[in-house]
Coordinates of C-alpha atoms in Angstrom, one line a residue:
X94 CA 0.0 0.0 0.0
X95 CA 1.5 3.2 -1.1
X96 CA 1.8 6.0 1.5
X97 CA 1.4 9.8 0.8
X98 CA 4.8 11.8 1.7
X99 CA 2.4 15.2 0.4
X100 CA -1.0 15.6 0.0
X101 CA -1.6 18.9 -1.5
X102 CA -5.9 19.7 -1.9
X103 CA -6.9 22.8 -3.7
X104 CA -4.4 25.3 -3.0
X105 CA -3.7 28.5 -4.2
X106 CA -1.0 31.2 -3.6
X107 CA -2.3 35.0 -4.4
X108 CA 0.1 37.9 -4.8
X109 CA -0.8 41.6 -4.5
X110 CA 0.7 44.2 -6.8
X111 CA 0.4 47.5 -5.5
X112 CA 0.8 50.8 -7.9
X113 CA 1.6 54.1 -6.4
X114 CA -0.5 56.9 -7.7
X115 CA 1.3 59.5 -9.1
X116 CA 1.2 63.1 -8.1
X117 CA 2.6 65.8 -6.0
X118 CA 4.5 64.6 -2.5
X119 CA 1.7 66.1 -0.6
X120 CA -1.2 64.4 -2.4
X121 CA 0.2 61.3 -2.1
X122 CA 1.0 61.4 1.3
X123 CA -3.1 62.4 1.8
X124 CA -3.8 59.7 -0.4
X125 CA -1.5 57.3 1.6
X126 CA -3.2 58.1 5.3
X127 CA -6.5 58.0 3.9
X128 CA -5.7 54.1 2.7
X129 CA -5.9 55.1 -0.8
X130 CA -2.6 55.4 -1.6
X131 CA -2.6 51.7 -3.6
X132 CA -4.5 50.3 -5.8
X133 CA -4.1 46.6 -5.2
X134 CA -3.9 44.7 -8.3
X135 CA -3.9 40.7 -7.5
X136 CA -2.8 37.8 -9.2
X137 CA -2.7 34.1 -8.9
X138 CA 0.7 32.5 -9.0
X139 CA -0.8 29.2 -7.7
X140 CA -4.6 28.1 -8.3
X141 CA -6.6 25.0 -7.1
X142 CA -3.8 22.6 -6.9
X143 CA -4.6 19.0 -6.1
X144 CA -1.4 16.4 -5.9
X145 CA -0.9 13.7 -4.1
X146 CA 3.1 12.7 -3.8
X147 CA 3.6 9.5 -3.0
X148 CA 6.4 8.3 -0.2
X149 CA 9.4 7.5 -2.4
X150 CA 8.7 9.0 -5.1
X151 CA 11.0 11.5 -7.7
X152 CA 8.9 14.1 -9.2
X153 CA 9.8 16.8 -11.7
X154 CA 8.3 19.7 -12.0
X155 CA 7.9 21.1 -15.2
X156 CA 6.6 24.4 -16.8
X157 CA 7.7 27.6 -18.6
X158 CA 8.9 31.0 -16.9
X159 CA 6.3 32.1 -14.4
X160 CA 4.5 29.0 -13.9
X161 CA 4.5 28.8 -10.1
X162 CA 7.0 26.5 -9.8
X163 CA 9.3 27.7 -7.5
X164 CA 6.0 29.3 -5.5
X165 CA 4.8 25.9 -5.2
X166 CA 8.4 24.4 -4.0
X167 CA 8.5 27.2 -1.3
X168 CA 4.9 26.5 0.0
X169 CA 5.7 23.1 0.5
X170 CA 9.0 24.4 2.4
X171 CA 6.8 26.8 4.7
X172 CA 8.8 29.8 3.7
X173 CA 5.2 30.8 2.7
X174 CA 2.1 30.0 3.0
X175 CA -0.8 29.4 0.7
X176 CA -3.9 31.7 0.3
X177 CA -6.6 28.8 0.2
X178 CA -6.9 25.8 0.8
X179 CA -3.7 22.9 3.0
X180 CA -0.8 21.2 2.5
X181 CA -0.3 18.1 4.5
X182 CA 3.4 16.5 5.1
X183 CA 4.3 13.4 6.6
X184 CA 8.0 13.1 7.4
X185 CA 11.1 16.0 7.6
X186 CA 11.9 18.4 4.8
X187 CA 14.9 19.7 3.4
X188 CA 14.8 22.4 0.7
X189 CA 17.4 23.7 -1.6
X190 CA 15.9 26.8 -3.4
X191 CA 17.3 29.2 -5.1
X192 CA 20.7 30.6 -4.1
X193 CA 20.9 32.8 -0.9
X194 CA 18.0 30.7 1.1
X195 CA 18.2 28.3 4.0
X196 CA 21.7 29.6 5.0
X197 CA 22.7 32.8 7.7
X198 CA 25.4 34.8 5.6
X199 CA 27.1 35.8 8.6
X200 CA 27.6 32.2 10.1
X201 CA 30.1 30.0 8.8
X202 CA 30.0 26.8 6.7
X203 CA 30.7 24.6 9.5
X204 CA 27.9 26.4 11.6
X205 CA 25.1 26.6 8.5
X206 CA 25.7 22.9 8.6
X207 CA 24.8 22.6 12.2
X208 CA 22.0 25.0 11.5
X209 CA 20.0 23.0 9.2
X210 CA 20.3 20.2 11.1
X211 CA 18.6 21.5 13.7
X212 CA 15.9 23.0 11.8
X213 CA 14.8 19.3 10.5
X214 CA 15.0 18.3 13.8
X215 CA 18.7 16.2 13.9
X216 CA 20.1 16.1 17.5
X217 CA 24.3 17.8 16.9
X218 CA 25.5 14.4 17.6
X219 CA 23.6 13.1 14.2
X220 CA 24.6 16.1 12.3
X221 CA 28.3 15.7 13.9
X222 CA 28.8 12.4 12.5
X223 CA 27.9 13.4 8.9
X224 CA 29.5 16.2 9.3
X225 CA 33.1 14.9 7.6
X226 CA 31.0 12.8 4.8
X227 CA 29.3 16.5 4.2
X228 CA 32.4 18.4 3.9
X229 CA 34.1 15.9 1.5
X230 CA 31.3 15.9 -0.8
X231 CA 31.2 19.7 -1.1
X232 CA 34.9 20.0 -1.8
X233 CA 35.3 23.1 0.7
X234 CA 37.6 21.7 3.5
X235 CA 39.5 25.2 3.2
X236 CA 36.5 27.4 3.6
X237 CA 34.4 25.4 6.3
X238 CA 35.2 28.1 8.9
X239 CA 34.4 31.3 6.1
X240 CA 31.3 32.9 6.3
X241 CA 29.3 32.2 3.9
X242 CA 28.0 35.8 2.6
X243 CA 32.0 35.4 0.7
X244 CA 31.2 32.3 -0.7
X245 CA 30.7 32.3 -4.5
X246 CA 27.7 31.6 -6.0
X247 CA 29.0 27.8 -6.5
X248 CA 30.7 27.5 -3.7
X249 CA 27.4 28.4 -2.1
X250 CA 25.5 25.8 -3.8
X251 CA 28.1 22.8 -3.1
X252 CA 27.4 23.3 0.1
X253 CA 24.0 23.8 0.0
X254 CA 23.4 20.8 -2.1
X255 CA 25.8 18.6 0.4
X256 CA 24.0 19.8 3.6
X257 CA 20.4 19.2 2.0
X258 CA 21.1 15.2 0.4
X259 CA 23.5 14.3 3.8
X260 CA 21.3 15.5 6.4
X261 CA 18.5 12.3 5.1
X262 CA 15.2 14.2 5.2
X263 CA 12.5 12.2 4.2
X264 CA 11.7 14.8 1.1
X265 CA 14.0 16.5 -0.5
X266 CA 13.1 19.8 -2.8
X267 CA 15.3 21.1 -5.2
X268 CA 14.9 23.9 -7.5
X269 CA 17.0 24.6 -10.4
X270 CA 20.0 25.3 -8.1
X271 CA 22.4 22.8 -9.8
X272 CA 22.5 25.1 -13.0
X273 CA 24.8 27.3 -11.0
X274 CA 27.5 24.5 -10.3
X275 CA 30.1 23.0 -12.9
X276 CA 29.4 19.4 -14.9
X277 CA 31.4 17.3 -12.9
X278 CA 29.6 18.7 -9.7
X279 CA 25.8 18.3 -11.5
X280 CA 27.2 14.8 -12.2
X281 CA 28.3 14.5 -9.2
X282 CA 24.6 15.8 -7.7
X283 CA 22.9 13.5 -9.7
X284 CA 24.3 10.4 -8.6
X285 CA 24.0 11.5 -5.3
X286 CA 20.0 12.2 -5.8
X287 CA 19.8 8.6 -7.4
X288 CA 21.5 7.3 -4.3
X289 CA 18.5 9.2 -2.0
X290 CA 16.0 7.9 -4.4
X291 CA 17.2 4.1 -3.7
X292 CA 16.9 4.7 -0.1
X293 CA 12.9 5.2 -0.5
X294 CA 13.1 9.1 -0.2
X295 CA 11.1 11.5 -1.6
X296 CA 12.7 13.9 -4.1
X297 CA 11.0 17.1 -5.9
X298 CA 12.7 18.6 -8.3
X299 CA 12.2 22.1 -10.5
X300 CA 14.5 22.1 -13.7
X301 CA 14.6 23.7 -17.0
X302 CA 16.9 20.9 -18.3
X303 CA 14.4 17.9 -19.4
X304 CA 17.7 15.6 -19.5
X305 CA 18.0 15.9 -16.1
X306 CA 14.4 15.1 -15.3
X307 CA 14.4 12.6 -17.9
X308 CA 17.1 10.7 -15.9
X309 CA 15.9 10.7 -12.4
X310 CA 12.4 11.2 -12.4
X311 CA 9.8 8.9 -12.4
X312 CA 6.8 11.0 -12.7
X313 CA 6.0 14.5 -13.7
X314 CA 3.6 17.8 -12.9
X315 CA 3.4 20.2 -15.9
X316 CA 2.4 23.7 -14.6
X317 CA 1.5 26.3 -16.1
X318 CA 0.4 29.8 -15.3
X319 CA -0.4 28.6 -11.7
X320 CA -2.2 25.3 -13.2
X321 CA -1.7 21.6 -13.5
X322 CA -2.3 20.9 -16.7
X323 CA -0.8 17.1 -16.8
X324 CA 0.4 14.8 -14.2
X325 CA 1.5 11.2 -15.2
X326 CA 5.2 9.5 -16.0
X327 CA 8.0 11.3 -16.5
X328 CA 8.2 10.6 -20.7
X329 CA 4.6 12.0 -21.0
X330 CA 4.7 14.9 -18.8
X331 CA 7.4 16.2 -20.7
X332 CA 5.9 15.4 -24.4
X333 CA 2.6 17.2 -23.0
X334 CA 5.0 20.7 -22.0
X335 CA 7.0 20.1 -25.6
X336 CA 3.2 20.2 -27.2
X337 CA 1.6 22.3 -25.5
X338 CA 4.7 24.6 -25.9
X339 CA 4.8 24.9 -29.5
X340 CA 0.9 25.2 -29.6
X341 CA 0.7 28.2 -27.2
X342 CA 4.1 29.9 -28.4
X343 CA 2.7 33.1 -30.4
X344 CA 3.7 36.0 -28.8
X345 CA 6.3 37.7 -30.7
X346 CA 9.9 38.1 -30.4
X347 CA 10.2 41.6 -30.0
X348 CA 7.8 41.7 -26.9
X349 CA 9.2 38.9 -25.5
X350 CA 9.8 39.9 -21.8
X351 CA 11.7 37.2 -20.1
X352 CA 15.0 38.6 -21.5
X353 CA 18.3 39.8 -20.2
X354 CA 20.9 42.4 -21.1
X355 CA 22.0 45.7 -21.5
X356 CA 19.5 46.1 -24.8
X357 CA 22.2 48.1 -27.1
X358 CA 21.3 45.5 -29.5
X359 CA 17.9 43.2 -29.3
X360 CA 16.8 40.2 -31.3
X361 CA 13.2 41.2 -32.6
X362 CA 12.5 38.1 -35.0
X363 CA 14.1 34.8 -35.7
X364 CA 13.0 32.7 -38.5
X365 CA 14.7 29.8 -40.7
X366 CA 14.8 30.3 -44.6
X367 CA 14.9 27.1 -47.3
X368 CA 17.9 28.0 -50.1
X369 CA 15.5 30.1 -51.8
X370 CA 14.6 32.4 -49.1
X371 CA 11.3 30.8 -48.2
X372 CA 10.3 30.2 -44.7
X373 CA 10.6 26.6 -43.0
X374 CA 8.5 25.0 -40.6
X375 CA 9.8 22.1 -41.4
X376 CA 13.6 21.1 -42.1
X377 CA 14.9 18.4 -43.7
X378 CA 18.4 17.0 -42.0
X379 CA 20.8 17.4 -44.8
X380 CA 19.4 20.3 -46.1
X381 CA 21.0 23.7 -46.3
X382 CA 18.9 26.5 -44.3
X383 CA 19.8 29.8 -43.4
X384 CA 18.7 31.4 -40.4
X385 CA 17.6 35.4 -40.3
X386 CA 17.8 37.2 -37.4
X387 CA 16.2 40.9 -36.7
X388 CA 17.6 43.2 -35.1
X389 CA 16.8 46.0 -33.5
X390 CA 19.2 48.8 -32.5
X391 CA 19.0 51.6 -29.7
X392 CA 22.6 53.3 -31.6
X393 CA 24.4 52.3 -34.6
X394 CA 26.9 49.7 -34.0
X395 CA 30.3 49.7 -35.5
X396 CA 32.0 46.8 -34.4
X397 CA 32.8 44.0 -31.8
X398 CA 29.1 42.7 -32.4
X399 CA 29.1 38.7 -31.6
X400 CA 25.8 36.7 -32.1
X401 CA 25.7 32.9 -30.2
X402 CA 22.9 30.4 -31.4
X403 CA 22.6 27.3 -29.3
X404 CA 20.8 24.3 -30.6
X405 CA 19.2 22.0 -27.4
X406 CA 16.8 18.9 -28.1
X407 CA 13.6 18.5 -26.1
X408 CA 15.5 17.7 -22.7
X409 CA 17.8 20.5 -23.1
X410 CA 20.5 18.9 -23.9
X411 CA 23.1 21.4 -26.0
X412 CA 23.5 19.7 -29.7
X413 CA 25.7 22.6 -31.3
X414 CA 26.6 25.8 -31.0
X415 CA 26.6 28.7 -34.4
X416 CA 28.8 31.5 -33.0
X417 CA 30.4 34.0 -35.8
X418 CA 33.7 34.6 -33.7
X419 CA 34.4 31.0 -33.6
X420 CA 34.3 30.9 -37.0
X421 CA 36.2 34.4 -37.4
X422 CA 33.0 36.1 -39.5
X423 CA 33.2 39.1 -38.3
X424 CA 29.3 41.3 -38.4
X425 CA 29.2 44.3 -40.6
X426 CA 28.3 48.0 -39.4
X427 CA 24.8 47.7 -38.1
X428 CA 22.4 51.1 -38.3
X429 CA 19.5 50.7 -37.5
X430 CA 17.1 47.9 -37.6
X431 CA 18.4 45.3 -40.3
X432 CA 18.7 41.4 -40.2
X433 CA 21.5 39.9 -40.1
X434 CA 22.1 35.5 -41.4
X435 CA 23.5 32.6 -39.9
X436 CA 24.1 30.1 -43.3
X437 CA 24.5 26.4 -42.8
X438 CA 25.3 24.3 -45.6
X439 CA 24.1 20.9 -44.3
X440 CA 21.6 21.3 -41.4
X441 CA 23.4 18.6 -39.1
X442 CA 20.7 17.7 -36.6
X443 CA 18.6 14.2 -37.0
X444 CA 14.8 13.7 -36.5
X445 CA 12.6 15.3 -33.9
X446 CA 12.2 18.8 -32.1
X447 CA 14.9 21.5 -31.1
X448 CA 15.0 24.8 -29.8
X449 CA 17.1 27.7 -30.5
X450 CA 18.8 30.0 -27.5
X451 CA 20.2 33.4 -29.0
X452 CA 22.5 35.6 -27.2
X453 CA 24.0 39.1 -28.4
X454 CA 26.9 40.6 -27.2
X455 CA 28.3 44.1 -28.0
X456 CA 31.8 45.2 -26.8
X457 CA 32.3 41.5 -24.7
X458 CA 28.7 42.9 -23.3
X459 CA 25.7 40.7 -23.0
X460 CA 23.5 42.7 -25.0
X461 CA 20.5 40.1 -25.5
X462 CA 19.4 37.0 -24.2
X463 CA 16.4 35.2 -25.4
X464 CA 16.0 31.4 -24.6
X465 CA 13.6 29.4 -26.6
X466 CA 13.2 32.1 -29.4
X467 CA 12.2 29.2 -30.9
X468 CA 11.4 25.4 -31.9
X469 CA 12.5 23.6 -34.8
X470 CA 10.5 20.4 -36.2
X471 CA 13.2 18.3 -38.4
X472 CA 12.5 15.4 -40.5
X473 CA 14.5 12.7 -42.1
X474 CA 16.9 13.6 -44.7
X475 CA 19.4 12.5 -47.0
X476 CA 22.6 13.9 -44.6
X477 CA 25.2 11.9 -46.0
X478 CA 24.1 12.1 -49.8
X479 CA 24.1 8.1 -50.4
X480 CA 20.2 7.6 -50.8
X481 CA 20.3 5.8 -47.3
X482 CA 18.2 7.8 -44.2
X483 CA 20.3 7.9 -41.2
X484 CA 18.4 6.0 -38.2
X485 CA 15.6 8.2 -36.7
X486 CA 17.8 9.1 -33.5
X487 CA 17.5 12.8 -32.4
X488 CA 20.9 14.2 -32.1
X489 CA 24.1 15.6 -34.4
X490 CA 24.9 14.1 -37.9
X491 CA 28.4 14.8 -38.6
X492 CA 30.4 14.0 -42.2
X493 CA 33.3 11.3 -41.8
X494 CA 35.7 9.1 -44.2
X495 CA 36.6 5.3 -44.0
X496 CA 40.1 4.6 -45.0

């Protein structure tokens, strides 16, 4: 008989925006004592949530930018609470959120360690005799007694990650942290969560990379804008976002707002072009295509203009990267808004769907960041010229000789 680690029954988390009325200092201070200095605009970040998580279980949790994700990770961790209806946990808890939480930057490593422990409930002995098995695993034996407000970012989360799978809570939330750390450490991480698993723990997990998911996770929760809109295995969950994705994708480029950099330079369209300048929606592999980008331009640019696209499959695993200073072609004077191509001779990735990531940078600057600017569908193609399909595995094709 399977027993519930979390039941979750029609929850919702509400937010309040307030907007400060504009005027002179002493209207606004009248408006202010009189209560109606704010208009309260509310939104719901979380909305009539029913899960039930089963003990042992490895759930990813999966949804765009916005979808409540993290809000629901943090509900479940108490560091707030939701608006309507309960959450009900059987066992200790262990969070690793985002970078910065769950630690006190003025006490040390060695004491954060101790800290947590405590707040699961783990007598100092318990936490004492972990404590070399915790150390070892984050690799900071020299910064133990440092404070961690001067740890780095990945130092932070080595830590962070050690304390949180060491310390053998019963459920164990994690939340897109382990993007911060290197490859071998996310290896590392992942083998360790595997480990917890096979012990009959419970483990949420928030990620953008569907690889990771993929891996470790046995079943899925697709959210989106504060909804469940699929729960099942792991396989489907993530076909349903990829779908659904692709279906609800319309808004344009140009007022895309989850972005970042210094916006010198901005992508405002992306599209992929067949050898006669038509547009694609569907590529061929094998096939040459050229990609157009448009740009738009606060000044006119005269040089050190560089212009990254990244290629990722459905899990977000990286395929291949098109970057003109790799490949020494330099980007010509740019005034105004104009568009600027990317040609490749022999599109080199195999059947299925990708996305692109684009990323401008002026002057060594990160000008614009867009991820998921968007998907590509590609089908079978003649790659290697010899009438023979290559086998329908997503991935790269690349050219080779026998001798």
């Amino acid at each position: 008989m399977n027993t519930a680690a979390i039941i979750i029954e029609h929850v919702s988390k509400t937010y309040q925006r307030g907007k400060v009325r504009r005027g002179d200092i002493r209207s606004s201070m009248n408006s202010w004592w009189s209560g109606m200095g704010k208009e309260k605009e509310e939104f719901d970040a979380l909305k009539d949530i029913n899960l039930t998580i089963q003990q042992g279980d490895v759930v990813g949790i999966i949804g765009p930018n916005g979808a409540g994700k993290s809000t629901l990770l943090k509900l479940l961790s108490r560091i707030t609470f939701p608006s309507k209806g309960r959450i009900t946990i059987h066992g200790t808890l262990s969070s690793m959120l985002e970078v910065g939480t769950g630690f006190h930057p003025e006490l040390t490593g060695r004491e954060n360690i101790f800290l947590n422990g405590a707040i699961i409930g783990m007598k100092r002995e318990e936490v004492a005799r972990k404590l070399d098995s915790i150390v070892a695993f984050s690799g900071l034996e020299d910064f133990l007694d440092t404070p961690v407000k001067h740890y780095s970012s990945g130092m932070y989360v080595r830590l962070a990650f050690s304390v949180a799978s060491h310390l053998e809570p019963d459920i164990l939330l994690i939340d897109e942290v382990l993007a911060v750390g290197d490859q071998e450490f996310r290896k590392q991480c992942m083998d360790k969560m595997l480990d917890v698993s096979n012990q009959g723990r419970t483990i949420i997990m928030v990620s953008h990379q569907m690889s990771y998911l993929k891996d470790l996770c046995r079943t899925g929760v697709y959210l989106h804008a504060g909804s469940v809109l699929f729960q099942g295995n792991i396989d489907d969950t993530i076909n349903h976002y990829v779908h659904h994705y692709k279906e609800t994708k319309r808004t344009s480029i140009r007022d895309r707002s989850d972005r970042r950099g210094t916006g010198a330079v901005k992508l405002a369209g992306l599209e992929i072009l067949d050898q006669n300048g038509y547009p694609l929606h569907l590529l061929s592999a094998g096939s040459p295509v050229s990609i157009r980008l448009q740009l738009d331009l606060q000044v006119a640019i005269a040089y050190d203009v560089v212009i990254q696209l990244e290629f990722l499959d459905i899990y977000g695993q990286l395929c291949f990267v098109a970057n003109n200073s790799m490949s020494n072609h330099s980007i010509p004077k740019l005034d105004a808004s104009q568009a600027v191509e990317c040609l490749v001779p022999k599109f080199p990735l195999n059947t299925g769907t990708y996305f692109i990531n684009t990323a401008i940078y002026v002057s060594n600057q990160l000008s614009d960041e867009v991820l998921n600017a968007i998907d590509v569908e590609v089908a079978p193609g003649l790659f290697y010229g010899t009438g023979k399909l290559p086998p329908p595995h997503k991935g790269l094709l690349v050219e080779y000789n026998w001798k």
